[in-house]
């Protein structure tokens, strides 16, 4: 992990403190105006003792937006930015609405930098359930926020993408973290990435142009994405995607994703947990039955 991909935006005293603390197991950096910055390591929160002023926070966000908050409003109104290296930055501030729709965000009050990292081998223990005797399975990965969904999808893409035609619809540039069209992470030598594309549109584009065997996306849940997945399945292409949640029962009650689960579209459901900053496979479900439990 190249720590400069996120420390370049931070005040020098905070960067120095992070280096002393060690970034190896760092998961998040939470920065609130007029408060001490907080770091999460191995699931535990630590006070850095470095107070960030409102002016410093504004400079941090300005630099993340490359000096133009206006140009980044499309992302900001969704509550996030994505940095080079795939780091996702949650943003809080004052929202301005017109006709019930958020048009832009001002007066940024806090940010949460979620540190992306490559964990080669993260998917080792589940690959036999996703691909067996030459057959691929439609798969849904479920975990609470910070549970390792994207990290797992990244390694699944790498392993399958070294011998299969994998395509990634990477809406937030988090799975592959492309820079100038080149993935920052190893997502497989045969893997193609459609970057910064809404997932549904990305699925349709990849189906039309790249003859994929598998399409990988992150955080599925809208009606447009549901319809795109039906189209993908009808074309004989497999889907591997993820969703926030705590169990398959939690998600099965949702309007769109729940319908896909109830109809058995997902042949494998992987439920994750996270303990001490480590991805944990809680259970694997097939046809409504638990076929592996940890």
Coordinates of C-alpha atoms in Angstrom, one line a residue:
X1 CA 0.0 0.0 0.0
X2 CA 1.4 3.4 -1.0
X3 CA 0.4 5.6 1.9
X4 CA 1.2 8.8 0.0
X5 CA -2.1 8.2 -2.0
X6 CA -4.0 9.5 1.1
X7 CA -1.4 11.2 3.3
X8 CA -0.6 13.7 0.6
X9 CA -3.9 15.4 1.4
X10 CA -3.3 15.6 5.1
X11 CA -1.5 18.2 7.3
X12 CA 2.1 17.3 8.0
X13 CA 1.6 16.9 11.8
X14 CA -1.2 14.4 11.2
X15 CA 0.9 12.5 8.6
X16 CA 3.8 12.3 11.0
X17 CA 1.5 11.0 13.8
X18 CA 0.1 8.3 11.4
X19 CA 3.6 7.1 10.5
X20 CA 4.5 6.8 14.1
X21 CA 1.3 4.8 14.8
X22 CA 2.0 2.6 11.8
X23 CA -0.3 2.2 8.8
X24 CA -0.1 -1.5 8.4
X25 CA -3.5 -2.4 10.0
X26 CA -5.1 1.0 9.6
X27 CA -8.7 0.9 8.3
X28 CA -10.0 4.4 8.6
X29 CA -9.0 8.0 9.4
X30 CA -11.9 10.1 10.7
X31 CA -11.4 13.9 10.6
X32 CA -13.9 16.2 12.2
X33 CA -13.6 20.0 12.2
X34 CA -12.3 21.4 15.5
X35 CA -11.7 17.8 16.9
X36 CA -8.8 15.4 17.2
X37 CA -8.5 13.1 14.2
X38 CA -9.3 9.5 15.0
X39 CA -7.8 6.3 13.5
X40 CA -9.4 2.9 13.4
X41 CA -6.9 0.0 13.5
X42 CA -7.9 -3.6 13.8
X43 CA -11.5 -2.5 14.6
X44 CA -10.4 -0.2 17.5
X45 CA -10.6 3.6 17.5
X46 CA -7.5 5.6 18.6
X47 CA -7.4 9.4 19.3
X48 CA -4.4 10.8 17.4
X49 CA -4.2 13.9 19.6
X50 CA -4.0 16.0 16.5
X51 CA -6.7 18.6 16.3
X52 CA -7.9 19.6 12.9
X53 CA -9.2 23.2 12.5
X54 CA -12.1 24.0 10.2
X55 CA -9.6 25.8 7.8
X56 CA -7.4 22.7 7.7
X57 CA -10.4 20.4 6.9
X58 CA -11.4 22.8 4.1
X59 CA -7.9 22.5 2.7
X60 CA -8.0 18.7 2.9
X61 CA -11.2 18.5 1.0
X62 CA -10.1 21.2 -1.5
X63 CA -7.0 19.2 -2.3
X64 CA -9.0 16.0 -2.6
X65 CA -11.2 17.8 -5.1
X66 CA -8.1 19.1 -6.9
X67 CA -9.1 22.7 -6.0
X68 CA -12.6 22.5 -7.4
X69 CA -15.5 21.6 -5.1
X70 CA -17.8 22.5 -8.0
X71 CA -16.3 19.9 -10.3
X72 CA -16.7 17.2 -7.7
X73 CA -20.3 17.9 -6.7
X74 CA -21.6 14.9 -8.6
X75 CA -19.7 12.7 -6.1
X76 CA -20.1 15.0 -3.1
X77 CA -23.9 15.0 -3.3
X78 CA -23.7 11.2 -3.0
X79 CA -21.6 11.7 0.1
X80 CA -18.3 10.4 -1.0
X81 CA -15.1 11.0 -3.0
X82 CA -12.7 8.4 -4.4
X83 CA -9.0 9.0 -4.2
X84 CA -6.2 7.5 -6.4
X85 CA -5.5 4.1 -5.0
X86 CA -9.1 3.3 -4.4
X87 CA -9.5 5.0 -1.0
X88 CA -13.1 6.0 -0.5
X89 CA -13.7 9.2 1.5
X90 CA -17.1 9.7 3.1
X91 CA -18.0 13.4 3.4
X92 CA -20.4 15.2 5.7
X93 CA -21.5 18.8 5.4
X94 CA -24.5 21.1 4.7
X95 CA -26.6 19.9 1.8
X96 CA -28.5 22.3 -0.5
X97 CA -31.7 21.0 -2.1
X98 CA -33.9 22.1 -5.0
X99 CA -37.2 20.4 -5.5
X100 CA -36.3 17.7 -2.9
X101 CA -33.1 16.8 -4.7
X102 CA -29.7 17.5 -3.3
X103 CA -27.8 19.7 -5.7
X104 CA -24.6 20.4 -3.9
X105 CA -22.8 20.2 -0.5
X106 CA -21.1 23.1 1.4
X107 CA -19.6 23.7 4.8
X108 CA -17.8 20.3 5.0
X109 CA -17.8 19.3 8.7
X110 CA -16.1 15.8 8.6
X111 CA -14.5 13.2 6.4
X112 CA -13.8 9.5 6.8
X113 CA -11.0 8.1 4.7
X114 CA -11.5 4.3 4.3
X115 CA -8.2 2.9 3.4
X116 CA -8.1 0.5 0.5
X117 CA -5.6 -2.3 0.5
X118 CA -4.8 -5.4 -1.6
X119 CA -5.0 -8.6 0.3
X120 CA -3.7 -11.3 -2.1
X121 CA -5.3 -14.6 -1.1
X122 CA -8.2 -13.1 0.7
X123 CA -10.6 -15.3 -1.4
X124 CA -8.6 -18.5 -1.2
X125 CA -10.9 -20.4 1.1
X126 CA -14.1 -19.6 -0.9
X127 CA -12.9 -20.0 -4.5
X128 CA -13.9 -23.7 -4.6
X129 CA -17.5 -22.6 -3.9
X130 CA -17.5 -20.0 -6.7
X131 CA -16.0 -22.2 -9.4
X132 CA -16.3 -26.0 -9.4
X133 CA -15.6 -28.5 -12.2
X134 CA -15.5 -25.7 -14.7
X135 CA -18.8 -24.2 -13.6
X136 CA -19.2 -20.6 -12.2
X137 CA -21.9 -19.6 -9.8
X138 CA -23.8 -16.3 -9.4
X139 CA -22.6 -15.0 -6.1
X140 CA -23.6 -12.4 -3.6
X141 CA -21.2 -11.2 -0.9
X142 CA -22.9 -9.8 2.2
X143 CA -21.2 -7.9 5.1
X144 CA -21.7 -4.9 7.3
X145 CA -19.8 -1.7 6.3
X146 CA -16.1 -2.2 6.7
X147 CA -16.5 -6.0 6.6
X148 CA -14.2 -6.6 3.6
X149 CA -16.6 -6.9 0.7
X150 CA -14.5 -4.9 -1.7
X151 CA -11.3 -6.4 -0.7
X152 CA -12.8 -9.9 -1.2
X153 CA -14.3 -8.9 -4.6
X154 CA -10.9 -7.6 -5.7
X155 CA -9.2 -10.9 -4.9
X156 CA -12.0 -12.9 -6.5
X157 CA -11.5 -10.8 -9.6
X158 CA -7.8 -11.5 -9.5
X159 CA -8.1 -15.2 -9.2
X160 CA -10.8 -15.7 -11.8
X161 CA -9.3 -13.0 -14.1
X162 CA -6.1 -15.0 -14.4
X163 CA -8.0 -17.7 -16.5
X164 CA -11.5 -16.3 -17.2
X165 CA -12.9 -13.3 -19.1
X166 CA -13.8 -11.1 -16.1
X167 CA -15.2 -7.6 -16.4
X168 CA -15.6 -5.1 -13.6
X169 CA -18.2 -2.4 -13.5
X170 CA -16.3 -0.2 -11.0
X171 CA -18.7 2.7 -10.2
X172 CA -16.6 4.3 -7.5
X173 CA -13.1 3.2 -8.7
X174 CA -12.7 1.1 -5.6
X175 CA -12.3 -2.5 -6.8
X176 CA -9.5 -1.9 -9.4
X177 CA -8.6 1.7 -8.5
X178 CA -7.8 2.6 -12.1
X179 CA -5.4 5.5 -12.7
X180 CA -5.1 6.7 -16.3
X181 CA -6.9 3.6 -17.4
X182 CA -4.6 1.2 -15.6
X183 CA -5.7 -0.8 -12.4
X184 CA -3.7 0.1 -9.3
X185 CA -4.6 -3.3 -7.9
X186 CA -4.0 -6.8 -9.4
X187 CA -7.5 -7.8 -10.7
X188 CA -6.3 -10.5 -13.1
X189 CA -4.4 -10.5 -16.3
X190 CA -7.6 -11.2 -18.4
X191 CA -9.8 -8.7 -16.5
X192 CA -11.3 -5.6 -18.2
X193 CA -12.5 -2.6 -16.1
X194 CA -15.2 -0.1 -16.9
X195 CA -14.3 2.7 -14.6
X196 CA -16.5 5.4 -13.0
X197 CA -19.7 4.0 -14.5
X198 CA -23.1 3.6 -12.9
X199 CA -23.4 -0.2 -12.3
X200 CA -26.5 -0.8 -14.4
X201 CA -25.1 1.1 -17.4
X202 CA -21.8 -0.6 -16.9
X203 CA -23.3 -4.0 -17.0
X204 CA -25.2 -3.2 -20.3
X205 CA -22.0 -1.7 -21.8
X206 CA -19.9 -4.7 -20.9
X207 CA -22.5 -7.1 -22.2
X208 CA -22.6 -5.3 -25.5
X209 CA -18.9 -4.9 -26.0
X210 CA -16.6 -7.2 -24.0
X211 CA -18.1 -10.8 -24.3
X212 CA -17.6 -11.4 -20.5
X213 CA -18.0 -14.7 -18.7
X214 CA -18.4 -12.9 -15.4
X215 CA -19.2 -9.3 -14.4
X216 CA -18.1 -8.1 -11.0
X217 CA -19.7 -5.1 -9.2
X218 CA -19.9 -3.7 -5.7
X219 CA -22.8 -2.7 -3.5
X220 CA -25.8 -3.7 -5.6
X221 CA -29.4 -2.7 -4.7
X222 CA -31.3 -0.4 -7.0
X223 CA -34.1 -1.3 -9.4
X224 CA -31.9 -0.4 -12.4
X225 CA -29.2 -2.8 -11.1
X226 CA -31.8 -5.5 -10.5
X227 CA -33.0 -5.2 -14.1
X228 CA -29.4 -5.2 -15.4
X229 CA -28.7 -8.4 -13.5
X230 CA -31.7 -10.1 -15.1
X231 CA -30.4 -9.1 -18.5
X232 CA -27.0 -10.4 -17.7
X233 CA -28.4 -13.8 -16.5
X234 CA -30.5 -14.0 -19.7
X235 CA -27.3 -13.6 -21.7
X236 CA -25.7 -16.5 -19.9
X237 CA -23.2 -14.3 -18.1
X238 CA -22.4 -14.8 -14.4
X239 CA -22.6 -12.0 -11.7
X240 CA -20.5 -11.6 -8.6
X241 CA -21.6 -8.6 -6.5
X242 CA -22.0 -7.4 -2.9
X243 CA -24.4 -5.7 -0.6
X244 CA -24.4 -4.1 2.9
X245 CA -26.1 -6.3 5.4
X246 CA -25.7 -8.8 8.3
X247 CA -27.4 -11.9 6.8
X248 CA -29.3 -13.2 3.8
X249 CA -32.5 -12.8 5.9
X250 CA -31.7 -9.2 6.4
X251 CA -31.4 -8.6 2.7
X252 CA -34.2 -10.9 1.5
X253 CA -36.8 -8.3 2.8
X254 CA -35.4 -5.6 0.6
X255 CA -37.5 -4.5 -2.4
X256 CA -35.1 -5.1 -5.3
X257 CA -32.1 -7.1 -4.1
X258 CA -34.5 -9.2 -2.0
X259 CA -36.4 -10.2 -5.0
X260 CA -33.2 -11.5 -6.6
X261 CA -32.4 -13.5 -3.5
X262 CA -36.0 -14.9 -3.1
X263 CA -35.9 -16.0 -6.8
X264 CA -32.7 -17.9 -6.3
X265 CA -30.7 -15.8 -8.8
X266 CA -27.7 -16.0 -6.4
X267 CA -26.4 -19.6 -6.4
X268 CA -23.9 -18.8 -3.7
X269 CA -24.3 -16.3 -0.8
X270 CA -21.2 -15.5 1.2
X271 CA -21.8 -13.8 4.6
X272 CA -18.8 -12.0 6.0
X273 CA -18.0 -10.7 9.4
X274 CA -14.9 -8.8 10.6
X275 CA -13.0 -9.4 13.8
X276 CA -9.8 -7.5 14.7
X277 CA -9.6 -6.0 11.2
X278 CA -9.5 -9.4 9.5
X279 CA -12.1 -10.6 7.0
X280 CA -14.0 -13.6 8.4
X281 CA -16.2 -16.0 6.4
X282 CA -19.2 -16.6 8.6
X283 CA -21.2 -18.9 6.3
X284 CA -21.8 -19.9 2.7
X285 CA -25.3 -20.6 1.4
X286 CA -26.4 -22.5 -1.6
X287 CA -30.1 -23.1 -2.6
X288 CA -31.2 -21.8 0.8
X289 CA -29.0 -24.3 2.7
X290 CA -25.8 -23.5 4.6
X291 CA -23.1 -25.5 3.0
X292 CA -20.3 -24.1 5.1
X293 CA -20.4 -22.4 8.5
X294 CA -17.4 -21.0 10.5

